[in-house]
XYZ file of C-alpha atoms in Angstrom:
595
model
C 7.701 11.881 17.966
C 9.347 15.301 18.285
C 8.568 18.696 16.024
C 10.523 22.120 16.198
C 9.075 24.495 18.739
C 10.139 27.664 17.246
C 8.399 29.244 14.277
C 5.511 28.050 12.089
C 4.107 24.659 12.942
C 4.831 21.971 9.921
C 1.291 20.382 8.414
C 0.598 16.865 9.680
C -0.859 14.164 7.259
C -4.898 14.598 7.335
C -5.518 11.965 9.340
C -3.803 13.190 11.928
C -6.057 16.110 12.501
C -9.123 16.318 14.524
C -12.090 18.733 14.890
C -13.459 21.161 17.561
C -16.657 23.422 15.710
C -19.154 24.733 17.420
C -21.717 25.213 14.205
C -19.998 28.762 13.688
C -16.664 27.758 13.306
C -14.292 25.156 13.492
C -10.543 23.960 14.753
C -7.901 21.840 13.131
C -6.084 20.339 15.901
C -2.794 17.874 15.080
C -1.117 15.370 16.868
C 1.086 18.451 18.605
C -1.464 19.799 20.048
C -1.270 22.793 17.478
C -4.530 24.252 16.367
C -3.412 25.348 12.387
C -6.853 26.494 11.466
C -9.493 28.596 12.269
C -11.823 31.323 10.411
C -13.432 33.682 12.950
C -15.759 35.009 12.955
C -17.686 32.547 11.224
C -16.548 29.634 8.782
C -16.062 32.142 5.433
C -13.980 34.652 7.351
C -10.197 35.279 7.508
C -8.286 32.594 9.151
C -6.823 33.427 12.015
C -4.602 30.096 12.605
C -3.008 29.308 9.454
C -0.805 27.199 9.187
C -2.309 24.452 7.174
C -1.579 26.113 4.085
C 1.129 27.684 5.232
C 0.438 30.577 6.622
C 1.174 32.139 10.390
C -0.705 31.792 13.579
C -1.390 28.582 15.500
C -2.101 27.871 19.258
C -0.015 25.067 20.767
C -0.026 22.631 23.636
C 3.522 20.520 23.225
C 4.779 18.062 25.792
C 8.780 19.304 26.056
C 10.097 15.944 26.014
C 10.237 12.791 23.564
C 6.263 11.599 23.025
C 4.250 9.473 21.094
C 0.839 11.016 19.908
C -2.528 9.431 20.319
C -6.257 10.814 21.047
C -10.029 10.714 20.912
C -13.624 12.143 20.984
C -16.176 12.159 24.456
C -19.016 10.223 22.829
C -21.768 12.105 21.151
C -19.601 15.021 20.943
C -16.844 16.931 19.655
C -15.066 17.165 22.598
C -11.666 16.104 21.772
C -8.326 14.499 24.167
C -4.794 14.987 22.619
C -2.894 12.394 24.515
C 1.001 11.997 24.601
C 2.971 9.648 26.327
C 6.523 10.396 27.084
C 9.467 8.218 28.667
C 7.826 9.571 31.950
C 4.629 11.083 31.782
C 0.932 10.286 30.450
C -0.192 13.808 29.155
C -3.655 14.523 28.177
C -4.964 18.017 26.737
C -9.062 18.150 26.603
C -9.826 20.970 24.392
C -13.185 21.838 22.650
C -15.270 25.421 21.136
C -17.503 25.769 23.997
C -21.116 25.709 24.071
C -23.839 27.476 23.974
C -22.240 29.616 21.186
C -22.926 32.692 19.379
C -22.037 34.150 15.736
C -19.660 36.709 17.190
C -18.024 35.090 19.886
C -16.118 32.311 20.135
C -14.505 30.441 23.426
C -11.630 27.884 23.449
C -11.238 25.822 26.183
C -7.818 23.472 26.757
C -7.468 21.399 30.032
C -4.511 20.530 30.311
C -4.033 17.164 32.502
C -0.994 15.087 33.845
C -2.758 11.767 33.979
C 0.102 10.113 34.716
C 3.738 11.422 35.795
C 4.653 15.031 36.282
C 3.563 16.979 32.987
C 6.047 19.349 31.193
C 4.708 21.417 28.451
C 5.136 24.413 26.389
C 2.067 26.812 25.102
C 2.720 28.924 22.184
C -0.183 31.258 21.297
C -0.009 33.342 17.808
C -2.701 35.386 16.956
C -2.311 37.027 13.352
C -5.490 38.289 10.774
C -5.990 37.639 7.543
C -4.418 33.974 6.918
C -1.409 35.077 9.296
C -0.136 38.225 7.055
C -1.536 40.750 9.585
C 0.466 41.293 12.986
C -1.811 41.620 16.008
C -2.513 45.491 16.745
C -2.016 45.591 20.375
C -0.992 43.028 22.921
C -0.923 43.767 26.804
C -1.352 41.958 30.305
C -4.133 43.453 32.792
C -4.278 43.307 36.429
C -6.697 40.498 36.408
C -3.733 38.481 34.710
C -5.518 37.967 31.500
C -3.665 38.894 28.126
C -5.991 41.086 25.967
C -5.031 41.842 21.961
C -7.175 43.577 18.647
C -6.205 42.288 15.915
C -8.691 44.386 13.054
C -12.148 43.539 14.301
C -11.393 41.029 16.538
C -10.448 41.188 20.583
C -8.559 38.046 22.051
C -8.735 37.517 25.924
C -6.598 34.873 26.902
C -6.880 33.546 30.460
C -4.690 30.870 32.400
C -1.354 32.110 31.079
C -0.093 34.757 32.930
C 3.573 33.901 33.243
C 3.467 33.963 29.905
C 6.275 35.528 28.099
C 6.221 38.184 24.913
C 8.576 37.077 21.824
C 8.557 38.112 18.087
C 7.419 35.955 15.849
C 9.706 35.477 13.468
C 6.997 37.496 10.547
C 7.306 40.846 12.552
C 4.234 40.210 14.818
C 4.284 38.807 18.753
C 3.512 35.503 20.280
C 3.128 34.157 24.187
C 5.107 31.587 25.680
C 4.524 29.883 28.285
C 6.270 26.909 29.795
C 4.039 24.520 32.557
C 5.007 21.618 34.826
C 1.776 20.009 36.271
C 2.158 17.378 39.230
C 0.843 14.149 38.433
C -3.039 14.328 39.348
C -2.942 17.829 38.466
C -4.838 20.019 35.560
C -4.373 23.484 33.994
C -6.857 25.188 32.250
C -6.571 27.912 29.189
C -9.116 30.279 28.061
C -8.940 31.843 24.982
C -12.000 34.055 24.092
C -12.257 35.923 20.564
C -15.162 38.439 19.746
C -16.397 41.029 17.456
C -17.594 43.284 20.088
C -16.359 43.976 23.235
C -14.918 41.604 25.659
C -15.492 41.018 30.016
C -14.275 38.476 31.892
C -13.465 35.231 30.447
C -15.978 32.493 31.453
C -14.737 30.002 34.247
C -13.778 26.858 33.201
C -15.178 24.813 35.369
C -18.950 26.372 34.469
C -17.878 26.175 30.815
C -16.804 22.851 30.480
C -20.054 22.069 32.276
C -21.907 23.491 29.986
C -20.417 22.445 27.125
C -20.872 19.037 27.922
C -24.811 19.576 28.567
C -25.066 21.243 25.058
C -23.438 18.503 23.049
C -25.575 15.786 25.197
C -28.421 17.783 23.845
C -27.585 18.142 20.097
C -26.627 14.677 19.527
C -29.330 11.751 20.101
C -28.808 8.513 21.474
C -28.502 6.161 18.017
C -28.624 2.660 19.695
C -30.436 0.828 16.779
C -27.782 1.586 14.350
C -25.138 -0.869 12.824
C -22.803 1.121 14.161
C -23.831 3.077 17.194
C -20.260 4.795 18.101
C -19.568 6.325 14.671
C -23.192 6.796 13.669
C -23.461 8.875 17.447
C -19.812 10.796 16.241
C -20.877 11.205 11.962
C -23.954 13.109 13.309
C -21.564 15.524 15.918
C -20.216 16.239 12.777
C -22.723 17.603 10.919
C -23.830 18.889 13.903
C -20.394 20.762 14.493
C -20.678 21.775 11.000
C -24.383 23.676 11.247
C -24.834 27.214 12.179
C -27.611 28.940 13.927
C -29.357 29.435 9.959
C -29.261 26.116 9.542
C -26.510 25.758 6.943
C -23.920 23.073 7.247
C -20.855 23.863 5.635
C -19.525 21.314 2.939
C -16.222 20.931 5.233
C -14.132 22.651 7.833
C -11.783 23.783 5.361
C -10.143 25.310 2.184
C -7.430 24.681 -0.549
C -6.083 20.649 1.166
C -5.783 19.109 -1.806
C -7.714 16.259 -3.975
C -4.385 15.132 -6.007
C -1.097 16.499 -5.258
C 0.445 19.647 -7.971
C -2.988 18.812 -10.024
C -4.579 22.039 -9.561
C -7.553 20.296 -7.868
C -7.809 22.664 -4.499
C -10.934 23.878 -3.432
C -12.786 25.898 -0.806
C -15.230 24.416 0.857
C -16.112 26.376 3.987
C -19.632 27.053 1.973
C -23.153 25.317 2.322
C -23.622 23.025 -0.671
C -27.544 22.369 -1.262
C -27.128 18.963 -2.425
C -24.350 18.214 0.840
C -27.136 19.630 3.013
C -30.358 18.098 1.899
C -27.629 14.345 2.325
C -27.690 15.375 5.668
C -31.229 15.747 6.251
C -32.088 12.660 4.552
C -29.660 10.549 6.384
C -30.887 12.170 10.008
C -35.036 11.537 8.868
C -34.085 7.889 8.975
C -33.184 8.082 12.271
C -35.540 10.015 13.494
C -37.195 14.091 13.574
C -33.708 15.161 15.040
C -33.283 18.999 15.169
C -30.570 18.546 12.117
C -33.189 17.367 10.103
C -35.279 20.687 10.597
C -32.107 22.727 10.021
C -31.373 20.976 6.559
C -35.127 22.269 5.878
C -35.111 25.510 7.057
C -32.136 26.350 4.871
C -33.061 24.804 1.845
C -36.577 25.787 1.965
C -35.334 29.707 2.563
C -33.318 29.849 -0.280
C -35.994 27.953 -3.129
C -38.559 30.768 -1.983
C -35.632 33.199 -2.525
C -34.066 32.306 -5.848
C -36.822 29.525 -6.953
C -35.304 28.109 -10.374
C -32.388 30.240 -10.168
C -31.309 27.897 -7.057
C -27.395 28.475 -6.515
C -25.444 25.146 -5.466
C -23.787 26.266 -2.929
C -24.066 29.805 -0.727
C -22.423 31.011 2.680
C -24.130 30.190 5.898
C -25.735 33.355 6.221
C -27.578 32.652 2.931
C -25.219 34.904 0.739
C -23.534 34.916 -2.856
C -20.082 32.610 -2.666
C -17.511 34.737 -3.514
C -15.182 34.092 -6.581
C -11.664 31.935 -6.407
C -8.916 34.146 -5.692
C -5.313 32.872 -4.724
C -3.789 34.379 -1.395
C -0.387 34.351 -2.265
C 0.508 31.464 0.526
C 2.330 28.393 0.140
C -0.697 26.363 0.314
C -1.012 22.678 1.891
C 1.670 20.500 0.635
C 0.527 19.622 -2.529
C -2.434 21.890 -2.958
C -3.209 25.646 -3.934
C -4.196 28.780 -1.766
C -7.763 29.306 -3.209
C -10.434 30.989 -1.164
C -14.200 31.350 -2.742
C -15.051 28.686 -5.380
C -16.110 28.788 -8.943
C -19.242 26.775 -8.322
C -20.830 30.150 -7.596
C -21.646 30.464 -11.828
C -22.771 26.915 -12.153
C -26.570 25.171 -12.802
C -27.112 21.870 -10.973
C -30.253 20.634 -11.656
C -29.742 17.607 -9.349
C -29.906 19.508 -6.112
C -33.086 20.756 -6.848
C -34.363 17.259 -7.274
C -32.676 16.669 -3.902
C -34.117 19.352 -2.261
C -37.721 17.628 -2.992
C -36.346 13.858 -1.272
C -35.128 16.098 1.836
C -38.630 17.515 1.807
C -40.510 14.380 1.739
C -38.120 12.981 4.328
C -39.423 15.763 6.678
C -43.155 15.103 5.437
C -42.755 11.523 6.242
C -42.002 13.050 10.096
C -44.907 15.828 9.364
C -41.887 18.260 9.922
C -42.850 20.124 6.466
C -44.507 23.146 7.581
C -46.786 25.464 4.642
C -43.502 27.214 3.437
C -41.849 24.063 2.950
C -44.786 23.085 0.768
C -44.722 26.573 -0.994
C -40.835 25.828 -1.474
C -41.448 22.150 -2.512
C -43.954 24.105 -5.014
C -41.320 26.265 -6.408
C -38.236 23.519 -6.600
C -41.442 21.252 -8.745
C -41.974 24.067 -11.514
C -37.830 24.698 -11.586
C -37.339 21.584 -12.606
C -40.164 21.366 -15.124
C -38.762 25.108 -16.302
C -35.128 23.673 -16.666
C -34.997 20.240 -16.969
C -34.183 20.168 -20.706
C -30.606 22.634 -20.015
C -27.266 21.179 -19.668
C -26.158 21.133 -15.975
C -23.258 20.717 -14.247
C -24.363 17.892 -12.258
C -23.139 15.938 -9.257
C -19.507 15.900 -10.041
C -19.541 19.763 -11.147
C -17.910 19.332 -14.144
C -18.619 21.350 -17.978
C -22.658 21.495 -18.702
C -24.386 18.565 -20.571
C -27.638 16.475 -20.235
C -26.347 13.910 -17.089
C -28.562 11.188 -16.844
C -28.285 11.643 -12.885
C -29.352 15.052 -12.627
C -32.913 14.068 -14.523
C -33.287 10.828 -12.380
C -32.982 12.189 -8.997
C -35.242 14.905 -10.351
C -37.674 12.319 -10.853
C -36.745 10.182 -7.879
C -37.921 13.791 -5.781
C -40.766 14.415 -7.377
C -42.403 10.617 -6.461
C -41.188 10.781 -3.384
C -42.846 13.613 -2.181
C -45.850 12.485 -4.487
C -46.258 10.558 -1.870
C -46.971 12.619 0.844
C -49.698 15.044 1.365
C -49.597 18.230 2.790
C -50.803 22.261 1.605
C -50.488 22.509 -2.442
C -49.206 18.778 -2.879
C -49.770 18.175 -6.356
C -49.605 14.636 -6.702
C -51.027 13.529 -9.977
C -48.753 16.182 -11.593
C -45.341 15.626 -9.859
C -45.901 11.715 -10.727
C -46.912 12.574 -14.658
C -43.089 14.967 -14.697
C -41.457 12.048 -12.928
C -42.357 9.908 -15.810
C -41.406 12.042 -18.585
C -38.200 12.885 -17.049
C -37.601 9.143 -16.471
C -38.591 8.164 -20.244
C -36.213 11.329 -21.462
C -33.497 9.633 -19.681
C -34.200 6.532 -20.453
C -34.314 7.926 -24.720
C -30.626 8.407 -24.295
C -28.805 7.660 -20.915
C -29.497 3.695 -21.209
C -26.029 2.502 -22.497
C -26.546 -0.379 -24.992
C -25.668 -3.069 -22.710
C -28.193 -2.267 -20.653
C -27.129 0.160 -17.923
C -27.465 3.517 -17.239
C -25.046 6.039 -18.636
C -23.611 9.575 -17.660
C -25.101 11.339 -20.186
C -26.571 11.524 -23.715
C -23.006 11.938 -25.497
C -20.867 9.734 -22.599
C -21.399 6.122 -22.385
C -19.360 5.298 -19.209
C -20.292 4.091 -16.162
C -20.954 6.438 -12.919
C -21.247 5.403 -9.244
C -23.471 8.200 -8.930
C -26.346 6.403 -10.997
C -26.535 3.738 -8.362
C -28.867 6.183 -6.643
C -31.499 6.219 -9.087
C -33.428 3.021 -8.059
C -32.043 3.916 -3.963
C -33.964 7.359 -4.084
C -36.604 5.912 -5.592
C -36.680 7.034 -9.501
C -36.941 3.531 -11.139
C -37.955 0.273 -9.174
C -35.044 -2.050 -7.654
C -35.768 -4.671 -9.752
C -35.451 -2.518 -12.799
C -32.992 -4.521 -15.244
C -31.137 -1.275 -15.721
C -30.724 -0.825 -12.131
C -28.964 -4.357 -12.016
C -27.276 -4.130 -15.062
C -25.573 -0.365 -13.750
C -24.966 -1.937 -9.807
C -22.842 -4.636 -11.901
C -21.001 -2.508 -14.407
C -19.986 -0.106 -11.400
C -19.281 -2.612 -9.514
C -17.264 -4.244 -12.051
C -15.628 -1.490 -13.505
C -14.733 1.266 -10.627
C -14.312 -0.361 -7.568
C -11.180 -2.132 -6.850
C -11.216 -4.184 -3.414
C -14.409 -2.645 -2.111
C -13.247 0.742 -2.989
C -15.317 2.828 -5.377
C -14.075 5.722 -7.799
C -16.991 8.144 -9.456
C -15.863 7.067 -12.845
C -13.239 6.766 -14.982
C -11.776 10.195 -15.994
C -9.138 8.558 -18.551
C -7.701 5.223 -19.909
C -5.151 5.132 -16.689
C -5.976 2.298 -13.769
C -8.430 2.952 -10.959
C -6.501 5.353 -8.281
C -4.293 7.260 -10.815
C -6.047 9.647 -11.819
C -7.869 9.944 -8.685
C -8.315 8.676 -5.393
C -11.197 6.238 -4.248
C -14.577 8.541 -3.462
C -16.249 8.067 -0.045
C -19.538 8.705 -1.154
C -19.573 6.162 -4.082
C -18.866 3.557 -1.007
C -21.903 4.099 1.009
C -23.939 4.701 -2.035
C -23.074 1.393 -2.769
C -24.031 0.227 0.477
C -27.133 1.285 0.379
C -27.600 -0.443 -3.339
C -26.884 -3.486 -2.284
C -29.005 -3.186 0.911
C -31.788 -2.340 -1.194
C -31.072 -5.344 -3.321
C -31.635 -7.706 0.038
C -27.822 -8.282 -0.206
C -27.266 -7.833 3.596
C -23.270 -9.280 3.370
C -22.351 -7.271 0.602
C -23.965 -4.196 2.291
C -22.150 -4.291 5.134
C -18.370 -5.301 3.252
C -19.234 -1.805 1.662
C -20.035 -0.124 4.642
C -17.384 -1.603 6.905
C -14.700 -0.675 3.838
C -15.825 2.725 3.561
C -16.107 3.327 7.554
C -12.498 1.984 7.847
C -10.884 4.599 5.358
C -10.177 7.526 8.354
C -7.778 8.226 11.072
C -7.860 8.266 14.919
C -9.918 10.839 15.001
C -12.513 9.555 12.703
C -13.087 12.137 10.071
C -13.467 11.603 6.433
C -12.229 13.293 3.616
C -13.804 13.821 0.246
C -11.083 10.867 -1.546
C -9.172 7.992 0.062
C -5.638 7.318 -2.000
C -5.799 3.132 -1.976
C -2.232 2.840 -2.294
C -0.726 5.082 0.365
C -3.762 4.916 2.753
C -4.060 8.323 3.101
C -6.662 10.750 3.056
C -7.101 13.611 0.281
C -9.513 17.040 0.215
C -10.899 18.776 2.484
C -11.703 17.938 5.792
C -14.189 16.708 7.104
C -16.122 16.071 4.467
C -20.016 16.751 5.611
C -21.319 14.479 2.505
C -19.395 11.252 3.539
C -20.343 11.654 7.740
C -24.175 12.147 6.153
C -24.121 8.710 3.794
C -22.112 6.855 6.853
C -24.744 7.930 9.484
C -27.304 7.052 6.369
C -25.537 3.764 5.904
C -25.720 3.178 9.519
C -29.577 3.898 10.461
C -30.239 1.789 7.339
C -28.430 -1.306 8.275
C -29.860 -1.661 11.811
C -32.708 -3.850 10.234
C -30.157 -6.116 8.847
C -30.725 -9.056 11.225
C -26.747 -11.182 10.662
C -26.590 -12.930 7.609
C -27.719 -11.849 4.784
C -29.760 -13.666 1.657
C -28.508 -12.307 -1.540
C -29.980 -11.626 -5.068
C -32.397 -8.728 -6.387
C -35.853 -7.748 -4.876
């Protein structure tokens, strides 16, 4: 594999990206070693590298001659290897964010490492604001060696390259080039440090890398008792990588990569999604009282005692209003369009209020709910008994109308935390709500065969209903919860992949790719059901549907194997590390049939 050198670097298929984050920010990095994205300060701001929707900017490590592109992750971290092997050479490139981090300051490191062979490689660094249509201010070379540039609010030291050369850009800015031949054995290292505030001395690399490595063994825990201990250990870097210092795990990495080619269907999800974030916390309380867990909770608890039944679905990581769609005028991701800010921002979702309460009782179950938490628990309670009657927009976000899912998981929330005890629990009063909202469902979301239907005026089928005996609203021997695990199964999953529902007459995977989520959800189902084999054909399917690097997107196109959405999708790494935790009590074979 080859690519241009000069100008903009093309977009790679998503599976052929990787992440570096360090809970304020994140890194696209393809296989040429070209980082073409990154928001700095933190995850909402202006891109800086952006090229993914076609934009300027990007920072590249390329071998100069003929490779073929391979790479992985340190375990329990998001540490990452680009690896390249040429006619001559074994080329490696360890890059990560470094930790400890802060909000306004950001440090790259890239060691670059001739494993094998004498290492030839070009750098290419171009800095530009505002999703690459603002030229850096200033650019210059100081006695120390280091390159220093402003580029609006931001300062860029750049250490390791300082027989680098200064070339236009082709879009009337500057970029460095630097060419490096590294004798086999050898390593060089590159320093790039970006700030809001003043700049000193870049750190050393050697002390960096160190430390980086000690952080990441801290954040993520040793999951040894899981199905799958290797992706469980790497879904929780991930959310991990996604959380900032608030708390607030952003719903993915990026914006505007589409869900289905020229179909309008582009978001931006660099945002903290309530019901994405209390997924996380419920699938780290299974595997233990893991600092994630206490994030999901500090987040979600801040904002019910904020806005209490006016409860936004989604909100930056500093707690704040998302901001409206607005195109940028850029070419956008093949396929996609250039949105930043998302229309959620004027939607109701009564559902994540009813998942706020099963994140809560998660951390009860760990006594990790402190007396806010029980305050907020309070307030999310009497929301839901103030607005459970209104249309929502529900799971899927789609136009307002009584969704049978929203009330259930209400329910499922309120008996789950029923169950606990702790300062203002008001058990005998969250059961007696449960019920009616159960029975209201039940007057008009039971389809007449039986099953469980979207809502009061839709009779189809939703993979999203599956949850309703899995959180706990009905029992798992509840005929509708069989009859709805068979029509979904039946209906939108072809070859253990599983689509929400069926938006039109046209076959499963036309109108839109297979959904993650829906997979593990129905792992878990069928787990629940004492299906052990089916459980895990579910969860090895849905595990399967990534790249090398081993990120998910939101969909999975069956046909072409390739990824769609945004990337990486927090909600799928949350259900997989779910998934996984869960299935570590499944002893081999399975015995099947209902509990």
């Amino acid at each position: 594999m080859t690519r241009p050198l000069g100008g903009s670097s093309p977009p790679s298929v998503l599976r052929e990206y990787a992440l570096l984050a360090d809970g304020e920010r994140g890194i696209l990095v393809g296989p040429h070693g070209d980082f073409t994205w990154m928001c700095f300060p933190s995850w909402d701001s202006e891109a800086l590298f952006a090229a993914l929707i076609g934009g300027a900017g990007v920072y590249a490590v390329t071998p100069l001659d003929r490779y073929v592109w391979g790479g992985f992750y340190e375990a329990g971290s998001l540490i990452w290897h680009s690896r390249w092997v040429t006619a001559s050479a074994l080329i490696e490139c360890r890059e990560a964010l470094a930790l400890p981090t802060a909000p306004d300051r950001a440090v790259v490191l890239r060691r670059i490492v001739a494993v094998q062979g004498t290492a030839r490689v070009r750098v290419r660094l171009t800095l530009r604001g505002d999703f690459g249509r603002r030229p850096l201010r200033s650019l210059s070379r100081g006695p120390d060696h280091c390159w220093r540039a402003r580029l609006g609010g931001v300062r860029a030291v750049w250490a390791g390259a300082p027989g680098a050369r200064v070339g236009p850009d082709g879009q009337g800015g500057r970029t460095l080039d630097l060419s490096l031949t590294i004798p086999e054995g050898g390593h060089h290292d590159l320093v790039l440090e970006l700030a809001t505030s003043a700049t000193g001395d870049p750190p050393v690399p050697e002390g960096a890398w160190e430390g980086t490595e000690a952080a990441w063994r801290e954040r993520v825990p040793a999951l040894g008792q899981t199905a799958a201990r290797r992706d469980a250990e790497h879904a929780y870097a991930v959310l991990a990588g996604l959380t900032s210092h608030g708390g607030g795990m952003v719903a993915a990495a990026t914006m505007a990569l589409p869900e289905r080619a020229r179909e309008g269907r582009s978001y931006d999800y660099r945002y903290v999604w309530i019901r994405d974030q209390c997924y996380a916390g419920q699938a780290v309380a299974g595997a233990g009282p893991h600092r994630l867990l206490d994030d999901a909770v500090r987040f979600v608890r801040d904002r019910l005692l904020d806005d209490g039944p006016h409860l936004a679905p989604a909100y930056t990581t500093s707690g704040g209003r998302v901001p409206d769609e607005r195109s940028l005028d850029l070419p956008g991701y093949p396929g996609g369009r250039d949105l930043v800010g998302n229309r959620v921002n004027r939607q109701f979702q009564l559902d994540a209020v009813g998942e706020a309460l099963l994140l809560f009782a998660a951390a009860a179950r760990h006594d990790r709910l402190d007396a806010d938490g029980w305050r907020a628990a309070g307030v999310a309670a009497a929301a839901i008994a103030a607005r459970c009657q209104e249309a929502d927009a529900g799971i899927w976000e789609l136009e307002p109308r009584r969704w049978t899912h929203s009330r259930l998981i209400c329910a499922a929330g309120l008996r789950r935390l029923g169950e606990q005890r702790g300062p203002g629990a008001r058990a005998a009063e969250w059961s007696a709500l449960a019920d009616r909202l159960t029975a209201d469902a039940a007057g008009w979301g039971v389809h007449p065969s039986g099953r469980w239907q979207r809502a009061d005026d839709d009779p189809r089928p939703d993979a999203a209903l599956v949850q309703a005996a899995v959180r706990g609203a009905v029992a798992a021997a509840d005929p509708r919860t069989i009859a709805t695990l068979a029509s979904v199964e039946a209906e939108l999953c072809d070859d253990f992949f599983c689509y929400r529902y069926r938006p039109d007459e046209r076959p499963l995977g036309e109108a839109e790719g297979a959904f993650l989520l829906c997979g593990f959800f129905l792992a878990l189902a069928w787990e629940q059901q004492r299906d052990d084999v089916r459980a895990a054909r579910w969860f090895e399917r849905s595990r399967s549907a990534c790249g090398p690097a081993r990120l998910f997107s939101e969909e999975f196109d069956v046909t072409q194997r390739q990824m769609r959405g945004n990337l990486p999708q927090a909600f799928v790494h949350a259900l997989l590390l779910e998934c996984a935790v869960s299935q570590r009590r499944v002893p081999g074979a399975g015995q099947a049939g209902p509990s």
